Amino acid sequence: MPCQVIAFADDLVTPPHLGREVADAIPGAVFELIEGCGHYGYLEDPAAVNKAVVQFLTGPAAGWEHLRPGRVERPGRRGKARGGRDARRGIAGTSPSSSEGPLYRW
């Protein structure tokens, strides 16, 4: 799962080195340091924070490239045919024509 940790260079409450430690502890996490901001950096320079978040969510670091456009991963559907034993119990995969309810229950 993609993860971005944003820290603010002048933050005295949560110093940037702590954000770096969090990012280092999460495999594949991206660390972003925004200069010229204190603890409320998202209020002090919202444009810089928004830019960092948008770049992360749209860039290759986000790790979304493995999903095809329009494809939705649904839990509990791998290798299971509709109906059958799970459908009788009302578990994900129930046929929409079944009297037991919707195709997926979240």
mmCIF file with all atom_site columns, C-alpha atoms in Angstrom:
data_model
loop_
_atom_site.group_PDB
_atom_site.id
_atom_site.type_symbol
_atom_site.label_atom_id
_atom_site.label_alt_id
_atom_site.label_comp_id
_atom_site.label_asym_id
_atom_site.label_entity_id
_atom_site.label_seq_id
_atom_site.pdbx_PDB_ins_code
_atom_site.Cartn_x
_atom_site.Cartn_y
_atom_site.Cartn_z
_atom_site.occupancy
_atom_site.B_iso_or_equiv
_atom_site.pdbx_formal_charge
_atom_site.auth_seq_id
_atom_site.auth_comp_id
_atom_site.auth_asym_id
_atom_site.auth_atom_id
_atom_site.pdbx_PDB_model_num
ATOM 1   C CA . MET A 1 1   ? 0.000   0.000   0.000   1.00 0.00 ? 1   MET A CA 1
ATOM 2   C CA . PRO A 1 2   ? 1.474   3.341   -0.996  1.00 0.00 ? 2   PRO A CA 1
ATOM 3   C CA . CYS A 1 3   ? 2.355   5.659   1.885   1.00 0.00 ? 3   CYS A CA 1
ATOM 4   C CA . GLN A 1 4   ? 3.621   9.227   2.040   1.00 0.00 ? 4   GLN A CA 1
ATOM 5   C CA . VAL A 1 5   ? 4.927   10.907  5.170   1.00 0.00 ? 5   VAL A CA 1
ATOM 6   C CA . ILE A 1 6   ? 4.989   14.706  5.065   1.00 0.00 ? 6   ILE A CA 1
ATOM 7   C CA . ALA A 1 7   ? 7.037   16.685  7.580   1.00 0.00 ? 7   ALA A CA 1
ATOM 8   C CA . PHE A 1 8   ? 7.515   20.417  8.010   1.00 0.00 ? 8   PHE A CA 1
ATOM 9   C CA . ALA A 1 9   ? 11.052  21.756  8.357   1.00 0.00 ? 9   ALA A CA 1
ATOM 10  C CA . ASP A 1 10  ? 10.335  24.199  11.214  1.00 0.00 ? 10  ASP A CA 1
ATOM 11  C CA . ASP A 1 11  ? 7.962   21.953  13.187  1.00 0.00 ? 11  ASP A CA 1
ATOM 12  C CA . LEU A 1 12  ? 8.989   22.045  16.863  1.00 0.00 ? 12  LEU A CA 1
ATOM 13  C CA . VAL A 1 13  ? 6.135   19.791  18.062  1.00 0.00 ? 13  VAL A CA 1
ATOM 14  C CA . THR A 1 14  ? 6.829   16.936  15.644  1.00 0.00 ? 14  THR A CA 1
ATOM 15  C CA . PRO A 1 15  ? 10.374  17.458  14.348  1.00 0.00 ? 15  PRO A CA 1
ATOM 16  C CA . PRO A 1 16  ? 11.104  16.296  10.795  1.00 0.00 ? 16  PRO A CA 1
ATOM 17  C CA . HIS A 1 17  ? 13.496  13.565  11.956  1.00 0.00 ? 17  HIS A CA 1
ATOM 18  C CA . LEU A 1 18  ? 10.528  11.767  13.551  1.00 0.00 ? 18  LEU A CA 1
ATOM 19  C CA . GLY A 1 19  ? 8.671   11.815  10.236  1.00 0.00 ? 19  GLY A CA 1
ATOM 20  C CA . ARG A 1 20  ? 11.778  10.388  8.597   1.00 0.00 ? 20  ARG A CA 1
ATOM 21  C CA . GLU A 1 21  ? 11.821  7.573   11.183  1.00 0.00 ? 21  GLU A CA 1
ATOM 22  C CA . VAL A 1 22  ? 8.189   6.754   10.427  1.00 0.00 ? 22  VAL A CA 1
ATOM 23  C CA . ALA A 1 23  ? 8.868   6.685   6.678   1.00 0.00 ? 23  ALA A CA 1
ATOM 24  C CA . ASP A 1 24  ? 11.925  4.490   7.203   1.00 0.00 ? 24  ASP A CA 1
ATOM 25  C CA . ALA A 1 25  ? 9.864   2.039   9.251   1.00 0.00 ? 25  ALA A CA 1
ATOM 26  C CA . ILE A 1 26  ? 7.281   1.568   6.474   1.00 0.00 ? 26  ILE A CA 1
ATOM 27  C CA . PRO A 1 27  ? 8.588   -0.407  3.487   1.00 0.00 ? 27  PRO A CA 1
ATOM 28  C CA . GLY A 1 28  ? 8.358   1.659   0.321   1.00 0.00 ? 28  GLY A CA 1
ATOM 29  C CA . ALA A 1 29  ? 7.127   4.823   2.060   1.00 0.00 ? 29  ALA A CA 1
ATOM 30  C CA . VAL A 1 30  ? 7.971   8.202   0.552   1.00 0.00 ? 30  VAL A CA 1
ATOM 31  C CA . PHE A 1 31  ? 9.224   11.017  2.796   1.00 0.00 ? 31  PHE A CA 1
ATOM 32  C CA . GLU A 1 32  ? 8.539   14.635  1.856   1.00 0.00 ? 32  GLU A CA 1
ATOM 33  C CA . LEU A 1 33  ? 10.014  17.602  3.744   1.00 0.00 ? 33  LEU A CA 1
ATOM 34  C CA . ILE A 1 34  ? 8.305   20.941  3.180   1.00 0.00 ? 34  ILE A CA 1
ATOM 35  C CA . GLU A 1 35  ? 10.535  23.912  3.943   1.00 0.00 ? 35  GLU A CA 1
ATOM 36  C CA . GLY A 1 36  ? 9.469   27.128  5.666   1.00 0.00 ? 36  GLY A CA 1
ATOM 37  C CA . CYS A 1 37  ? 6.587   25.660  7.650   1.00 0.00 ? 37  CYS A CA 1
ATOM 38  C CA . GLY A 1 38  ? 5.996   24.863  11.297  1.00 0.00 ? 38  GLY A CA 1
ATOM 39  C CA . HIS A 1 39  ? 3.616   22.417  12.936  1.00 0.00 ? 39  HIS A CA 1
ATOM 40  C CA . TYR A 1 40  ? 0.610   23.728  10.989  1.00 0.00 ? 40  TYR A CA 1
ATOM 41  C CA . GLY A 1 41  ? 2.330   23.602  7.627   1.00 0.00 ? 41  GLY A CA 1
ATOM 42  C CA . TYR A 1 42  ? -0.836  22.563  5.852   1.00 0.00 ? 42  TYR A CA 1
ATOM 43  C CA . LEU A 1 43  ? -2.308  25.941  6.916   1.00 0.00 ? 43  LEU A CA 1
ATOM 44  C CA . GLU A 1 44  ? 0.896   27.947  6.498   1.00 0.00 ? 44  GLU A CA 1
ATOM 45  C CA . ASP A 1 45  ? 1.577   26.780  2.926   1.00 0.00 ? 45  ASP A CA 1
ATOM 46  C CA . PRO A 1 46  ? -1.398  24.771  1.661   1.00 0.00 ? 46  PRO A CA 1
ATOM 47  C CA . ALA A 1 47  ? -0.231  25.053  -1.960  1.00 0.00 ? 47  ALA A CA 1
ATOM 48  C CA . ALA A 1 48  ? 3.045   23.252  -1.171  1.00 0.00 ? 48  ALA A CA 1
ATOM 49  C CA . VAL A 1 49  ? 1.235   20.529  0.788   1.00 0.00 ? 49  VAL A CA 1
ATOM 50  C CA . ASN A 1 50  ? -1.387  20.068  -1.936  1.00 0.00 ? 50  ASN A CA 1
ATOM 51  C CA . LYS A 1 51  ? 1.318   19.890  -4.590  1.00 0.00 ? 51  LYS A CA 1
ATOM 52  C CA . ALA A 1 52  ? 3.194   17.200  -2.648  1.00 0.00 ? 52  ALA A CA 1
ATOM 53  C CA . VAL A 1 53  ? 0.042   15.141  -2.103  1.00 0.00 ? 53  VAL A CA 1
ATOM 54  C CA . VAL A 1 54  ? -1.130  15.428  -5.722  1.00 0.00 ? 54  VAL A CA 1
ATOM 55  C CA . GLN A 1 55  ? 2.317   14.500  -7.049  1.00 0.00 ? 55  GLN A CA 1
ATOM 56  C CA . PHE A 1 56  ? 2.369   11.474  -4.764  1.00 0.00 ? 56  PHE A CA 1
ATOM 57  C CA . LEU A 1 57  ? -1.124  10.311  -5.714  1.00 0.00 ? 57  LEU A CA 1
ATOM 58  C CA . THR A 1 58  ? -0.548  10.724  -9.442  1.00 0.00 ? 58  THR A CA 1
ATOM 59  C CA . GLY A 1 59  ? 3.105   9.726   -9.672  1.00 0.00 ? 59  GLY A CA 1
ATOM 60  C CA . PRO A 1 60  ? 4.777   6.328   -10.000 1.00 0.00 ? 60  PRO A CA 1
ATOM 61  C CA . ALA A 1 61  ? 5.677   6.304   -6.278  1.00 0.00 ? 61  ALA A CA 1
ATOM 62  C CA . ALA A 1 62  ? 1.998   5.782   -5.485  1.00 0.00 ? 62  ALA A CA 1
ATOM 63  C CA . GLY A 1 63  ? 2.191   2.274   -6.905  1.00 0.00 ? 63  GLY A CA 1
ATOM 64  C CA . TRP A 1 64  ? -1.178  2.362   -8.675  1.00 0.00 ? 64  TRP A CA 1
ATOM 65  C CA . GLU A 1 65  ? 0.196   1.366   -12.086 1.00 0.00 ? 65  GLU A CA 1
ATOM 66  C CA . HIS A 1 66  ? -0.571  -2.308  -11.452 1.00 0.00 ? 66  HIS A CA 1
ATOM 67  C CA . LEU A 1 67  ? -4.312  -1.613  -11.534 1.00 0.00 ? 67  LEU A CA 1
ATOM 68  C CA . ARG A 1 68  ? -5.935  -1.523  -14.938 1.00 0.00 ? 68  ARG A CA 1
ATOM 69  C CA . PRO A 1 69  ? -8.307  1.376   -15.649 1.00 0.00 ? 69  PRO A CA 1
ATOM 70  C CA . GLY A 1 70  ? -11.805 0.516   -14.500 1.00 0.00 ? 70  GLY A CA 1
ATOM 71  C CA . ARG A 1 71  ? -10.735 -2.559  -12.545 1.00 0.00 ? 71  ARG A CA 1
ATOM 72  C CA . VAL A 1 72  ? -11.937 -2.835  -8.970  1.00 0.00 ? 72  VAL A CA 1
ATOM 73  C CA . GLU A 1 73  ? -10.436 -5.324  -6.537  1.00 0.00 ? 73  GLU A CA 1
ATOM 74  C CA . ARG A 1 74  ? -13.167 -6.924  -4.476  1.00 0.00 ? 74  ARG A CA 1
ATOM 75  C CA . PRO A 1 75  ? -12.381 -8.982  -1.380  1.00 0.00 ? 75  PRO A CA 1
ATOM 76  C CA . GLY A 1 76  ? -13.527 -12.581 -1.250  1.00 0.00 ? 76  GLY A CA 1
ATOM 77  C CA . ARG A 1 77  ? -13.941 -13.122 -5.007  1.00 0.00 ? 77  ARG A CA 1
ATOM 78  C CA . ARG A 1 78  ? -10.682 -14.820 -6.009  1.00 0.00 ? 78  ARG A CA 1
ATOM 79  C CA . GLY A 1 79  ? -11.331 -18.251 -7.371  1.00 0.00 ? 79  GLY A CA 1
ATOM 80  C CA . LYS A 1 80  ? -14.941 -18.420 -6.201  1.00 0.00 ? 80  LYS A CA 1
ATOM 81  C CA . ALA A 1 81  ? -17.814 -18.939 -8.574  1.00 0.00 ? 81  ALA A CA 1
ATOM 82  C CA . ARG A 1 82  ? -21.099 -17.199 -7.944  1.00 0.00 ? 82  ARG A CA 1
ATOM 83  C CA . GLY A 1 83  ? -23.604 -19.189 -5.983  1.00 0.00 ? 83  GLY A CA 1
ATOM 84  C CA . GLY A 1 84  ? -22.557 -22.400 -4.293  1.00 0.00 ? 84  GLY A CA 1
ATOM 85  C CA . ARG A 1 85  ? -21.801 -22.923 -0.624  1.00 0.00 ? 85  ARG A CA 1
ATOM 86  C CA . ASP A 1 86  ? -20.709 -19.338 0.129   1.00 0.00 ? 86  ASP A CA 1
ATOM 87  C CA . ALA A 1 87  ? -23.810 -17.892 -1.525  1.00 0.00 ? 87  ALA A CA 1
ATOM 88  C CA . ARG A 1 88  ? -26.065 -20.057 0.603   1.00 0.00 ? 88  ARG A CA 1
ATOM 89  C CA . ARG A 1 89  ? -24.376 -18.586 3.695   1.00 0.00 ? 89  ARG A CA 1
ATOM 90  C CA . GLY A 1 90  ? -24.818 -15.017 2.387   1.00 0.00 ? 90  GLY A CA 1
ATOM 91  C CA . ILE A 1 91  ? -21.099 -14.321 2.012   1.00 0.00 ? 91  ILE A CA 1
ATOM 92  C CA . ALA A 1 92  ? -19.573 -12.065 -0.675  1.00 0.00 ? 92  ALA A CA 1
ATOM 93  C CA . GLY A 1 93  ? -20.220 -13.573 -4.075  1.00 0.00 ? 93  GLY A CA 1
ATOM 94  C CA . THR A 1 94  ? -23.941 -14.037 -3.645  1.00 0.00 ? 94  THR A CA 1
ATOM 95  C CA . SER A 1 95  ? -25.748 -13.893 -6.945  1.00 0.00 ? 95  SER A CA 1
ATOM 96  C CA . PRO A 1 96  ? -27.676 -10.649 -7.526  1.00 0.00 ? 96  PRO A CA 1
ATOM 97  C CA . SER A 1 97  ? -30.718 -12.727 -8.499  1.00 0.00 ? 97  SER A CA 1
ATOM 98  C CA . SER A 1 98  ? -30.511 -14.588 -5.206  1.00 0.00 ? 98  SER A CA 1
ATOM 99  C CA . SER A 1 99  ? -33.032 -13.853 -2.494  1.00 0.00 ? 99  SER A CA 1
ATOM 100 C CA . GLU A 1 100 ? -30.123 -13.549 -0.052  1.00 0.00 ? 100 GLU A CA 1
ATOM 101 C CA . GLY A 1 101 ? -29.136 -10.028 -1.061  1.00 0.00 ? 101 GLY A CA 1
ATOM 102 C CA . PRO A 1 102 ? -26.595 -8.023  -3.014  1.00 0.00 ? 102 PRO A CA 1
ATOM 103 C CA . LEU A 1 103 ? -23.573 -9.326  -4.845  1.00 0.00 ? 103 LEU A CA 1
ATOM 104 C CA . TYR A 1 104 ? -21.174 -7.762  -2.304  1.00 0.00 ? 104 TYR A CA 1
ATOM 105 C CA . ARG A 1 105 ? -21.708 -6.761  1.281   1.00 0.00 ? 105 ARG A CA 1
ATOM 106 C CA . TRP A 1 106 ? -19.226 -4.287  2.701   1.00 0.00 ? 106 TRP A CA 1
#
